[in-house]
Amino acid sequence: MNIQALLSEKVSQAMILAGAPADCEPQVRQSAKAQFGDYQANGIMAVAKKLGQAPRQLADIVIQHLDLNGIASKVEIAGPGFINIFLDRSWLADQAKQALTQPRLSVAAVEPQTIVVDYSAPNVAKEMHVGHVRSAIIGDAAVRTLEFLGHNVIRANHVGDWGTQFGMLIAYLEKQQNEHHEEIVLADLEAFYREAKRTYDEDEAFAERARAYVVKLQGGDEYCRAMWKKLVDITMSQNQLIYDRLNVTLTRKDVMGESLYNDMLPGIVADLRAKGLAVTSEGATVVFLDEFQNKEGEPMGVIIQKKDGGYLYTTTDIACAKYRYETLHADRVLYYIDSRQHQHLQQAWLIVRKAGYVPESVPLEHHAFGMMLGKDGRPFKTRSGGTIKLADLLEEAHDRALTLVREKTPEMSEAELQQLAEVVGIGAVKYADLSKSRTTDYIFDWDNMLAFEGNTAPYMQYAYTRVLSVFRKSGVAIDALDALDAPLTIAEDREAQLATRLLQFEETITQVARDGTPHVMCAYLYDLAGLFSGFYEHCPILSADDEATRQSRLQLAALTAKTLKQGLDTLGIKTVERM
Ligand code: ARG
């Protein structure tokens, strides 16, 4: 049940009957304070102004037309013309009962769209860095959310698998293979790339070979192609270990690297020329964009083909957007890329739109994120200033979580502790990222993310086990409850608050799907967990006064457990039964 959508529809109907235009905005929001009801409609004032009416008077007429019979117990006008809506408790109880007995927490199926999500996108022969991890974690939460709602999601891992550096990498792989055993050659990708570059700079014969290999690779030479593929395969199988450990749903079949678009590039350049969008400038092919200005205040030139014939990152992104629309039939495309690439994307997409490759009706959205910073507020690095290896970071997360859980539950077996540490440690790293608004930089801090209090993974995971423990003590299985004929009734304020929040799952997930903002789900779940604690403390479940109350409250607890689990699942955060 999407309460906000339901009330919006009802209020807007009433507004239209009261004389408002058909496209009026009811602006229904969750109320910030209980005294203003559960929801408030804030759209009256703007409409009254347009119509030249007194807002309170208009509100009065709207209320007369507003049919919330059985849904609201009270509707009142407040302040300059707000409408406060108080939900009816027996309606809440009915809705909660349905959410418990119907699949997917009774979240309505949406009109399915084909949505391409571009995320993670590491580069070949380079270790994945923290930017790719933020993208992987946040992007995967978006993917899970959209899939939960019923969309057809295409995961696109836009791996950096093409470019002039591959001549150098192939030449170096060849050199290493001649000197060493195959397996050890690419164990340390960072070192491999560094050494390849060093050799290229120092050894002229090597550099010449490297340059020849680029040309051969681009010409489809079999040997170079095979060596290139080896580099891609090894990189992606190392990255796969990270995805698996992070519980990120990407697999090998989601790789749609830059190389996929190679064959499209000459045609695109020719087409942009033919359309008069691209011109020759100093030997290169350039698109001048009036919408962007260079330092001299002139239209900015975006190079799409270099003097030497080479193509650029932008050319590939133009082709890529076209492909996603034409070939993948995307209705919507989301890009999880760090905010520093914003201008790059805006330029590529402006060219795409001007050329008519993707119609305006298909949104191309940059879901940007900031940098991951260390506690000192500077880019996250090792103490000696090196880049942090992801594999090491995850290992440390596990170790730190192990110390914590061992302290908390010394009675657990070693095997159980290890398992729990993995769920808590990895969950903590992910949740810390997900719970903050993605657009800002964020500070990576072990102590904060592993705290058992506050909006953290350990707190949320623990909150979930606490709800489950009610069922262990009650002797009733959580799923057996679904079949229970016992009524669900809401008598206490805390029951009403909890039920209302539980029923806000759908509007929360709808918002996350629209904006790609998993932190909204985190904030919702955190709040829900807090409301459950209050309810649990003040509304005894197992020692309730009578059996009917006990049954009813157990059902609220069951819905809480299911909602927490489902919510965490859309974020890619695992749960355990006890901790
Ligand atoms: N590989 C790129 C990088 O490391 C990210 C690619 C993002 N996706 C895209 N369509 N440009 O910066």
Coordinates of C-alpha atoms and ligand atoms in Angstrom, one line a residue:
M1 CA 0.0 0.0 0.0
N2 CA 1.4 3.3 -1.1
I3 CA -0.4 5.6 1.4
Q4 CA 1.1 8.8 0.0
A5 CA 0.0 7.9 -3.5
L6 CA -3.5 7.0 -2.4
L7 CA -4.0 10.2 -0.4
S8 CA -2.5 12.3 -3.2
E9 CA -5.0 10.9 -5.6
K10 CA -7.9 11.5 -3.2
V11 CA -6.8 15.1 -2.4
S12 CA -6.2 16.0 -6.0
Q13 CA -9.7 14.7 -6.9
A14 CA -11.2 16.9 -4.2
M15 CA -9.1 19.9 -5.4
I16 CA -10.4 19.5 -8.9
L17 CA -14.0 19.3 -7.7
A18 CA -13.3 22.5 -5.7
G19 CA -12.3 24.2 -8.9
A20 CA -8.5 23.6 -9.1
P21 CA -6.9 22.9 -12.5
A22 CA -6.6 19.2 -13.5
D23 CA -2.8 19.2 -13.1
C24 CA -2.9 20.7 -9.6
E25 CA -0.3 19.3 -7.1
P26 CA -1.8 18.2 -3.8
Q27 CA 1.7 17.9 -2.3
V28 CA 0.9 15.2 0.2
R29 CA 3.8 14.5 2.6
Q30 CA 4.3 12.6 5.8
S31 CA 3.7 15.0 8.7
A32 CA 6.8 15.9 10.7
K33 CA 4.9 16.1 14.0
A34 CA 2.1 13.9 15.4
Q35 CA 0.0 17.0 16.1
F36 CA -0.2 17.6 12.4
G37 CA -1.6 14.2 11.7
D38 CA 0.0 11.4 9.8
Y39 CA 0.1 13.1 6.4
Q40 CA -0.5 16.7 5.3
A41 CA -1.5 18.2 2.0
N42 CA 0.4 21.4 1.3
G43 CA -0.7 22.1 -2.2
I44 CA -3.8 24.3 -1.4
M45 CA -1.9 27.6 -1.0
A46 CA -0.3 27.6 -4.4
V47 CA -3.5 26.7 -6.1
A48 CA -5.5 29.3 -4.1
K49 CA -3.0 31.9 -5.2
K50 CA -3.5 31.0 -8.9
L51 CA -7.2 31.1 -8.5
G52 CA -7.1 34.3 -6.5
Q53 CA -9.0 32.7 -3.6
A54 CA -8.4 32.8 0.1
P55 CA -6.4 29.6 0.9
R56 CA -8.4 28.6 4.0
Q57 CA -11.6 29.1 2.2
L58 CA -10.4 26.9 -0.7
A59 CA -9.2 24.3 1.9
D60 CA -12.7 24.3 3.3
I61 CA -14.3 23.5 0.0
V62 CA -11.6 20.8 -0.7
I63 CA -12.3 19.1 2.6
Q64 CA -16.1 19.0 1.8
H65 CA -15.2 17.0 -1.4
L66 CA -12.5 14.9 0.2
D67 CA -13.7 11.4 0.5
L68 CA -11.5 9.6 3.0
N69 CA -14.2 7.5 4.5
G70 CA -12.8 4.5 6.3
I71 CA -9.2 5.7 5.6
A72 CA -8.9 8.8 7.9
S73 CA -10.5 9.3 11.3
K74 CA -10.0 13.1 11.2
V75 CA -9.2 15.7 8.6
E76 CA -8.5 19.3 9.6
I77 CA -7.4 22.6 8.2
A78 CA -4.3 24.1 9.9
G79 CA -2.3 27.3 9.5
P80 CA -2.7 29.2 6.3
G81 CA -4.4 26.3 4.5
F82 CA -2.7 23.0 5.2
I83 CA -4.8 19.9 5.4
N84 CA -3.9 17.5 8.2
I85 CA -4.9 13.9 7.8
F86 CA -5.2 11.5 10.7
L87 CA -5.3 7.8 9.6
D88 CA -8.0 5.6 10.9
R89 CA -6.7 2.9 13.2
S90 CA -8.9 0.1 11.9
W91 CA -7.9 0.9 8.4
L92 CA -4.3 0.8 9.5
A93 CA -4.9 -2.6 11.1
D94 CA -6.5 -3.9 7.9
Q95 CA -3.7 -2.7 5.7
A96 CA -1.1 -4.2 8.1
K97 CA -2.9 -7.5 8.0
Q98 CA -2.8 -7.5 4.2
A99 CA 0.9 -6.6 4.1
L100 CA 1.5 -9.6 6.3
T101 CA -0.5 -12.1 4.4
Q102 CA 0.1 -11.0 0.8
P103 CA 3.3 -11.5 -1.0
R104 CA 6.0 -8.8 -1.2
L105 CA 4.6 -6.9 1.7
S106 CA 1.7 -6.1 -0.6
V107 CA 3.8 -3.7 -2.6
A108 CA 1.9 -3.2 -5.8
A109 CA 3.6 -4.3 -9.1
V110 CA 4.7 -1.4 -11.3
E111 CA 4.4 -1.0 -15.0
P112 CA 7.7 -2.8 -15.9
Q113 CA 10.4 -0.7 -17.6
T114 CA 13.7 -1.8 -19.1
I115 CA 16.2 0.0 -17.0
V116 CA 20.0 -0.1 -17.7
V117 CA 22.2 0.5 -14.7
D118 CA 25.8 1.3 -15.4
Y119 CA 27.8 0.6 -12.3
S120 CA 31.2 -0.5 -10.9
A121 CA 33.1 -0.2 -14.2
P122 CA 36.6 -0.9 -13.1
N123 CA 39.6 -0.8 -15.5
V124 CA 41.5 -3.7 -16.9
A125 CA 44.9 -4.5 -15.5
K126 CA 44.2 -2.2 -12.6
E127 CA 43.0 -2.9 -9.2
M128 CA 39.5 -1.8 -8.5
H129 CA 39.7 1.4 -6.5
V130 CA 37.3 2.8 -3.9
G131 CA 35.5 4.9 -6.5
H132 CA 34.5 1.7 -8.3
V133 CA 33.5 0.2 -5.0
R134 CA 31.1 3.0 -4.1
S135 CA 29.6 2.7 -7.5
A136 CA 29.3 -1.1 -7.1
I137 CA 27.7 -0.9 -3.7
I138 CA 25.2 2.0 -4.4
G139 CA 24.5 0.8 -7.9
D140 CA 23.7 -2.7 -6.8
A141 CA 21.3 -1.4 -4.2
A142 CA 19.5 0.5 -7.0
V143 CA 19.4 -2.7 -9.1
R144 CA 18.0 -4.8 -6.3
T145 CA 15.4 -2.1 -5.5
L146 CA 14.3 -1.8 -9.2
E147 CA 14.1 -5.5 -9.6
F148 CA 12.0 -5.9 -6.4
L149 CA 9.5 -3.5 -7.9
G150 CA 9.3 -5.6 -11.0
H151 CA 11.4 -3.8 -13.5
N152 CA 13.5 -5.5 -16.1
V153 CA 17.0 -4.4 -15.1
I154 CA 20.1 -4.8 -17.3
R155 CA 23.3 -4.6 -15.4
A156 CA 26.0 -2.9 -17.5
N157 CA 29.6 -3.1 -16.2
H158 CA 31.2 -0.5 -18.4
V159 CA 34.7 -1.9 -17.9
G160 CA 37.7 0.1 -19.1
D161 CA 38.9 -2.6 -21.5
W162 CA 40.1 -0.5 -24.5
G163 CA 42.6 2.2 -25.3
T164 CA 46.2 2.8 -26.3
Q165 CA 47.6 1.4 -23.0
F166 CA 46.8 -2.1 -24.2
G167 CA 49.8 -2.2 -26.5
M168 CA 52.0 -1.6 -23.5
L169 CA 50.1 -4.1 -21.4
I170 CA 50.3 -6.8 -24.0
A171 CA 54.0 -6.3 -24.5
Y172 CA 54.5 -6.5 -20.8
L173 CA 52.4 -9.6 -20.4
E174 CA 54.4 -11.2 -23.1
K175 CA 57.7 -10.2 -21.4
Q176 CA 56.5 -11.5 -18.1
Q177 CA 55.2 -14.8 -19.6
N178 CA 58.7 -15.4 -21.1
E179 CA 60.3 -14.9 -17.7
H180 CA 57.8 -16.3 -15.2
H181 CA 55.1 -18.8 -14.6
E182 CA 51.7 -17.7 -16.0
E183 CA 49.8 -17.6 -12.7
I184 CA 52.0 -15.3 -10.8
V185 CA 52.2 -12.7 -13.5
L186 CA 49.0 -10.9 -12.7
A187 CA 48.6 -11.6 -9.1
D188 CA 49.2 -8.0 -8.2
L189 CA 47.5 -5.9 -10.9
E190 CA 48.6 -2.6 -9.5
A191 CA 52.3 -3.6 -9.6
F192 CA 51.8 -5.1 -13.0
Y193 CA 50.5 -1.8 -14.5
R194 CA 53.2 0.2 -12.7
E195 CA 56.0 -2.0 -14.0
A196 CA 54.6 -2.0 -17.5
K197 CA 54.6 1.7 -17.5
R198 CA 58.1 1.9 -16.1
T199 CA 59.4 -0.5 -18.8
Y200 CA 57.6 1.5 -21.5
D201 CA 59.3 4.7 -20.3
E202 CA 62.7 3.2 -20.0
D203 CA 63.1 0.7 -22.7
E204 CA 62.8 2.1 -26.3
A205 CA 62.6 -1.3 -28.0
F206 CA 59.8 -2.3 -25.7
A207 CA 58.0 0.9 -26.3
E208 CA 58.2 0.4 -30.0
R209 CA 56.8 -3.1 -29.7
A210 CA 54.0 -1.8 -27.5
R211 CA 53.0 0.8 -30.1
A212 CA 53.0 -1.8 -32.9
Y213 CA 50.8 -4.0 -30.7
V214 CA 48.2 -1.3 -30.3
V215 CA 47.9 -1.0 -34.1
K216 CA 47.7 -4.8 -34.4
L217 CA 45.1 -5.1 -31.7
Q218 CA 42.9 -2.5 -33.3
G219 CA 43.4 -4.3 -36.6
G220 CA 42.0 -7.5 -35.1
D221 CA 45.3 -9.5 -35.0
E222 CA 44.7 -12.9 -33.4
Y223 CA 47.7 -13.0 -31.1
C224 CA 47.1 -9.5 -29.7
R225 CA 43.4 -10.2 -29.4
A226 CA 44.2 -13.4 -27.3
M227 CA 46.6 -11.6 -25.1
W228 CA 44.1 -8.7 -24.6
K229 CA 41.4 -11.3 -23.7
K230 CA 43.8 -12.8 -21.1
L231 CA 44.2 -9.4 -19.5
V232 CA 40.5 -8.9 -19.3
D233 CA 39.8 -12.4 -18.0
I234 CA 42.3 -12.2 -15.2
T235 CA 41.2 -8.8 -14.1
M236 CA 37.6 -9.7 -14.1
S237 CA 38.0 -13.0 -12.3
Q238 CA 39.9 -11.1 -9.6
N239 CA 37.1 -8.5 -9.5
Q240 CA 34.5 -11.2 -9.3
L241 CA 36.0 -12.4 -6.0
I242 CA 35.4 -8.9 -4.7
Y243 CA 31.8 -8.7 -6.0
D244 CA 31.0 -12.1 -4.5
R245 CA 32.4 -11.2 -1.1
L246 CA 30.6 -7.8 -1.2
N247 CA 27.3 -9.6 -2.1
V248 CA 27.1 -7.5 -5.2
T249 CA 25.1 -9.2 -7.9
L250 CA 27.4 -8.5 -10.9
T251 CA 28.7 -11.4 -12.8
R252 CA 30.9 -12.0 -15.9
K253 CA 27.9 -11.8 -18.2
D254 CA 27.2 -8.2 -17.1
V255 CA 30.5 -7.0 -18.6
M256 CA 29.7 -4.6 -21.4
G257 CA 33.1 -2.9 -21.6
E258 CA 34.3 0.0 -23.7
S259 CA 35.5 -2.4 -26.4
L260 CA 31.9 -3.4 -27.2
Y261 CA 31.3 -0.1 -28.9
N262 CA 34.5 0.0 -31.1
D263 CA 32.7 -1.0 -34.3
M264 CA 30.2 1.8 -33.8
L265 CA 32.7 4.6 -33.5
P266 CA 33.6 5.3 -37.2
G267 CA 29.9 5.4 -38.1
I268 CA 29.1 7.8 -35.3
V269 CA 31.9 10.2 -36.2
A270 CA 30.7 10.1 -39.9
D271 CA 27.1 10.6 -38.9
L272 CA 27.9 13.6 -36.6
R273 CA 29.8 15.2 -39.4
A274 CA 27.0 14.5 -41.9
K275 CA 24.5 16.1 -39.4
G276 CA 26.8 19.2 -39.2
L277 CA 27.4 18.7 -35.6
A278 CA 31.1 17.7 -35.9
V279 CA 33.7 19.6 -37.8
T280 CA 37.5 19.4 -38.4
S281 CA 39.5 21.6 -36.1
E282 CA 43.3 21.5 -36.0
G283 CA 43.2 18.1 -37.6
A284 CA 40.9 16.5 -35.0
T285 CA 37.1 16.0 -35.3
V286 CA 35.3 18.2 -32.8
V287 CA 31.8 19.0 -31.7
F288 CA 31.4 22.6 -30.5
L289 CA 28.8 23.0 -27.8
D290 CA 27.2 26.4 -27.1
E291 CA 25.9 25.1 -23.9
F292 CA 29.4 24.8 -22.5
Q293 CA 32.0 27.5 -22.5
N294 CA 35.8 27.3 -22.4
K295 CA 38.0 29.6 -20.4
E296 CA 37.8 32.3 -23.2
G297 CA 34.0 32.2 -23.0
E298 CA 33.7 30.5 -26.4
P299 CA 31.7 27.4 -27.2
M300 CA 33.5 24.4 -25.8
G301 CA 35.0 21.9 -28.3
V302 CA 34.6 18.3 -27.4
I303 CA 37.0 16.1 -29.4
I304 CA 35.5 12.9 -30.7
Q305 CA 38.3 11.8 -32.9
K306 CA 42.0 12.7 -32.5
K307 CA 44.3 13.8 -35.2
D308 CA 45.9 10.3 -35.3
G309 CA 42.5 8.7 -35.8
G310 CA 42.1 7.5 -32.2
Y311 CA 38.7 7.8 -30.4
L312 CA 38.0 9.1 -27.0
Y313 CA 36.2 8.2 -23.8
T314 CA 33.4 10.6 -24.8
T315 CA 33.0 9.0 -28.3
T316 CA 32.5 5.6 -26.6
D317 CA 29.9 7.1 -24.2
I318 CA 28.0 8.5 -27.1
A319 CA 27.9 5.1 -28.8
C320 CA 27.1 3.4 -25.5
A321 CA 24.0 5.6 -24.9
K322 CA 22.9 5.0 -28.4
Y323 CA 23.3 1.2 -28.0
R324 CA 21.4 1.1 -24.7
Y325 CA 18.5 2.8 -26.4
E326 CA 18.6 1.1 -29.8
T327 CA 19.8 -2.4 -29.0
L328 CA 18.9 -2.9 -25.3
H329 CA 15.6 -0.9 -25.7
A330 CA 16.2 1.0 -22.5
D331 CA 13.3 3.1 -21.1
R332 CA 15.6 4.7 -18.6
V333 CA 19.4 4.6 -18.1
L334 CA 21.2 5.2 -14.7
Y335 CA 24.9 5.9 -14.4
Y336 CA 26.6 5.4 -11.1
I337 CA 29.8 7.3 -11.6
D338 CA 31.7 9.7 -9.4
S339 CA 30.8 13.3 -9.5
R340 CA 34.0 14.4 -11.2
Q341 CA 32.7 12.8 -14.4
H342 CA 29.6 14.9 -14.5
Q343 CA 30.7 17.3 -17.2
H344 CA 31.9 14.5 -19.3
L345 CA 28.5 12.8 -19.2
Q346 CA 26.6 16.1 -19.8
Q347 CA 28.6 16.7 -22.9
A348 CA 28.3 13.2 -24.3
W349 CA 24.6 13.2 -23.7
L350 CA 24.0 16.6 -25.2
I351 CA 25.6 15.3 -28.4
V352 CA 23.5 12.2 -28.1
R353 CA 20.3 14.3 -27.9
K354 CA 21.3 16.7 -30.7
A355 CA 22.1 13.8 -33.0
G356 CA 18.7 12.2 -32.0
Y357 CA 20.3 8.9 -30.9
V358 CA 18.2 8.8 -27.7
P359 CA 14.8 10.5 -27.5
E360 CA 14.1 13.0 -24.6
S361 CA 11.5 10.6 -23.3
V362 CA 14.2 8.2 -22.3
P363 CA 16.0 9.7 -19.3
L364 CA 19.8 9.4 -19.0
E365 CA 20.5 10.0 -15.4
H366 CA 23.8 10.6 -13.7
H367 CA 23.5 9.3 -10.2
A368 CA 26.7 10.9 -9.0
F369 CA 28.5 10.2 -5.8
G370 CA 31.3 11.9 -3.9
M371 CA 34.7 10.7 -2.8
M372 CA 35.5 8.3 0.0
L373 CA 37.7 10.2 2.5
G374 CA 39.9 9.2 5.3
K375 CA 39.4 10.4 8.9
D376 CA 41.7 13.3 8.1
G377 CA 39.3 14.5 5.4
R378 CA 41.7 13.7 2.6
P379 CA 41.2 11.0 -0.1
F380 CA 41.2 7.6 1.6
K381 CA 44.8 6.2 1.5
T382 CA 47.0 3.9 3.4
R383 CA 49.2 5.4 6.1
S384 CA 52.1 5.5 3.7
G385 CA 49.9 7.3 1.1
G386 CA 49.4 4.3 -1.2
T387 CA 46.0 3.2 -2.5
I388 CA 44.1 0.8 -0.3
K389 CA 43.7 -2.6 -1.8
L390 CA 40.1 -3.6 -1.7
A391 CA 40.7 -7.2 -0.8
D392 CA 42.8 -6.0 2.2
L393 CA 40.0 -3.6 3.2
L394 CA 37.4 -6.4 3.2
E395 CA 39.8 -8.7 5.2
E396 CA 40.2 -6.0 7.8
A397 CA 36.4 -5.5 8.0
H398 CA 36.1 -9.2 8.7
D399 CA 38.8 -9.1 11.3
R400 CA 37.5 -6.1 13.1
A401 CA 34.0 -7.5 13.2
L402 CA 35.3 -10.9 14.5
T403 CA 36.9 -9.2 17.5
L404 CA 33.6 -7.4 18.2
V405 CA 31.3 -10.4 17.9
R406 CA 33.6 -12.6 19.8
E407 CA 33.4 -10.1 22.7
K408 CA 29.6 -9.9 22.5
T409 CA 28.9 -13.6 22.1
P410 CA 31.7 -15.6 23.5
E411 CA 29.5 -18.7 23.7
M412 CA 29.3 -19.0 19.9
S413 CA 31.3 -21.7 18.1
E414 CA 34.3 -20.6 16.1
A415 CA 32.7 -21.5 12.8
E416 CA 29.6 -19.5 13.7
L417 CA 31.7 -16.5 14.8
Q418 CA 33.5 -16.5 11.5
Q419 CA 30.3 -16.5 9.5
L420 CA 28.8 -13.8 11.7
A421 CA 31.9 -11.7 11.4
E422 CA 31.7 -11.8 7.6
V423 CA 28.1 -10.7 7.5
V424 CA 28.6 -7.9 10.0
G425 CA 32.0 -6.7 8.7
I426 CA 31.0 -6.6 5.0
G427 CA 27.6 -5.3 6.0
A428 CA 29.2 -2.5 7.9
V429 CA 31.4 -1.4 5.0
K430 CA 28.4 -1.4 2.6
Y431 CA 25.9 0.1 5.0
A432 CA 28.2 3.0 5.9
D433 CA 28.3 3.9 2.3
L434 CA 24.6 3.4 1.6
S435 CA 23.3 5.2 4.6
K436 CA 24.8 8.6 3.6
S437 CA 23.4 10.8 0.9
R438 CA 25.5 9.6 -2.1
T439 CA 26.2 13.1 -3.5
T440 CA 28.5 14.2 -0.8
D441 CA 32.0 12.9 0.0
Y442 CA 32.0 10.5 2.9
I443 CA 34.4 9.7 5.7
F444 CA 35.5 6.1 6.1
D445 CA 35.7 5.4 9.8
W446 CA 35.9 1.9 11.2
D447 CA 34.7 2.8 14.6
N448 CA 31.5 4.5 13.4
M449 CA 30.6 1.8 10.9
L450 CA 31.0 -1.0 13.4
A451 CA 29.2 0.6 16.3
F452 CA 26.3 -1.3 17.6
E453 CA 24.4 1.9 18.1
G454 CA 23.2 4.4 15.6
N455 CA 22.4 4.0 11.9
T456 CA 24.9 1.2 11.2
A457 CA 24.8 -2.4 9.8
P458 CA 25.5 -4.0 13.2
Y459 CA 22.6 -2.1 14.8
M460 CA 20.2 -3.0 12.0
Q461 CA 21.3 -6.6 11.9
Y462 CA 21.0 -6.8 15.7
A463 CA 17.6 -5.1 15.6
Y464 CA 16.4 -7.8 13.2
T465 CA 17.6 -10.7 15.5
R466 CA 15.8 -9.0 18.4
V467 CA 12.5 -9.2 16.7
L468 CA 13.2 -12.8 15.8
S469 CA 14.0 -13.6 19.4
V470 CA 10.4 -12.7 20.3
F471 CA 9.2 -15.5 18.1
R472 CA 11.8 -18.0 19.5
K473 CA 10.5 -17.2 23.0
S474 CA 6.8 -17.3 22.0
G475 CA 7.2 -20.7 20.4
V476 CA 5.3 -19.5 17.3
A477 CA 7.0 -19.7 13.9
I478 CA 7.1 -16.3 12.2
D479 CA 5.7 -17.8 9.0
A480 CA 2.9 -19.7 10.7
L481 CA 1.5 -16.4 11.7
D482 CA 0.5 -15.6 8.2
A483 CA -2.2 -18.2 8.3
L484 CA -3.5 -17.0 11.7
D485 CA -7.1 -16.0 11.6
A486 CA -6.5 -13.9 14.7
P487 CA -7.5 -10.3 14.2
L488 CA -4.9 -7.5 14.1
T489 CA -6.1 -4.5 16.2
I490 CA -4.5 -1.2 16.9
A491 CA -5.3 0.3 20.3
E492 CA -2.2 2.0 21.6
D493 CA -0.4 5.0 20.1
R494 CA 2.8 3.1 19.7
E495 CA 1.0 0.3 17.8
A496 CA -0.4 3.0 15.5
Q497 CA 2.9 4.6 15.0
L498 CA 4.6 1.3 14.2
A499 CA 1.9 0.2 11.8
T500 CA 1.9 3.5 10.0
R501 CA 5.7 3.3 9.6
L502 CA 5.5 -0.3 8.4
L503 CA 3.0 0.7 5.8
Q504 CA 5.3 3.4 4.5
F505 CA 7.7 0.8 3.1
E506 CA 6.2 1.1 -0.4
E507 CA 6.4 4.8 -0.6
T508 CA 10.0 4.6 0.7
I509 CA 11.1 2.1 -1.9
T510 CA 9.3 4.0 -4.6
Q511 CA 11.3 7.1 -3.7
V512 CA 14.6 5.1 -3.7
A513 CA 13.7 3.7 -7.1
R514 CA 13.0 7.1 -8.5
D515 CA 16.0 9.0 -7.1
G516 CA 18.5 6.2 -6.7
T517 CA 19.0 7.2 -3.1
P518 CA 19.5 4.1 -0.9
H519 CA 20.1 6.3 2.2
V520 CA 16.4 7.0 2.2
M521 CA 15.8 3.3 2.8
C522 CA 18.5 3.1 5.5
A523 CA 16.9 6.1 7.3
Y524 CA 13.5 4.4 7.0
L525 CA 14.7 1.1 8.4
Y526 CA 16.6 2.8 11.2
D527 CA 13.5 4.7 12.2
L528 CA 11.4 1.6 12.0
A529 CA 13.8 -0.3 14.2
G530 CA 13.6 2.5 16.8
L531 CA 9.8 2.5 16.7
F532 CA 9.8 -1.3 17.2
S533 CA 12.0 -0.9 20.3
G534 CA 9.6 1.7 21.8
F535 CA 6.6 -0.5 21.0
Y536 CA 8.3 -3.6 22.4
E537 CA 9.1 -1.8 25.6
H538 CA 5.7 -0.2 26.2
C539 CA 3.3 -2.8 24.6
P540 CA 4.2 -6.2 26.1
I541 CA 3.9 -8.9 23.6
L542 CA 4.5 -12.3 25.3
S543 CA 3.1 -11.0 28.6
A544 CA 0.1 -9.2 27.0
D545 CA -3.0 -9.0 29.1
D546 CA -5.0 -11.3 26.9
E547 CA -4.5 -13.8 24.1
A548 CA -6.0 -11.5 21.4
T549 CA -3.7 -8.7 22.2
R550 CA -0.7 -11.1 22.2
Q551 CA -1.7 -12.5 18.8
S552 CA -2.2 -9.0 17.4
R553 CA 1.1 -7.7 18.6
L554 CA 2.9 -10.8 17.4
Q555 CA 1.6 -10.0 13.9
L556 CA 3.0 -6.5 14.1
A557 CA 6.3 -8.0 15.2
A558 CA 6.2 -10.4 12.3
L559 CA 5.5 -7.6 9.8
T560 CA 8.4 -5.7 11.4
A561 CA 10.8 -8.6 10.9
K562 CA 9.7 -9.1 7.3
T563 CA 10.0 -5.4 6.5
L564 CA 13.4 -5.1 8.0
K565 CA 14.7 -8.2 6.2
Q566 CA 13.2 -7.1 2.9
G567 CA 14.5 -3.6 3.2
L568 CA 18.0 -4.8 4.1
D569 CA 17.8 -7.2 1.2
T570 CA 17.1 -4.4 -1.3
L571 CA 20.3 -2.8 0.0
G572 CA 22.3 -6.0 -0.4
I573 CA 22.8 -6.3 3.4
K574 CA 22.7 -9.8 4.8
T575 CA 21.0 -10.7 8.0
V576 CA 21.4 -13.6 10.4
E577 CA 19.0 -15.3 12.8
R578 CA 20.9 -14.6 15.9
M579 CA 23.9 -12.6 17.1
Ligands
ARG1 N1 36.0 3.0 -16.1 C1 35.6 4.3 -15.8 C2 36.5 4.9 -14.7 O1 37.2 4.1 -14.1 C3 34.2 4.4 -15.3 C4 33.1 4.1 -16.4 C5 31.8 4.6 -16.0 N2 30.8 4.4 -17.1 C6 30.7 5.1 -18.2 N3 29.7 4.8 -19.0 N4 31.5 6.1 -18.5 O2 36.5 6.1 -14.5

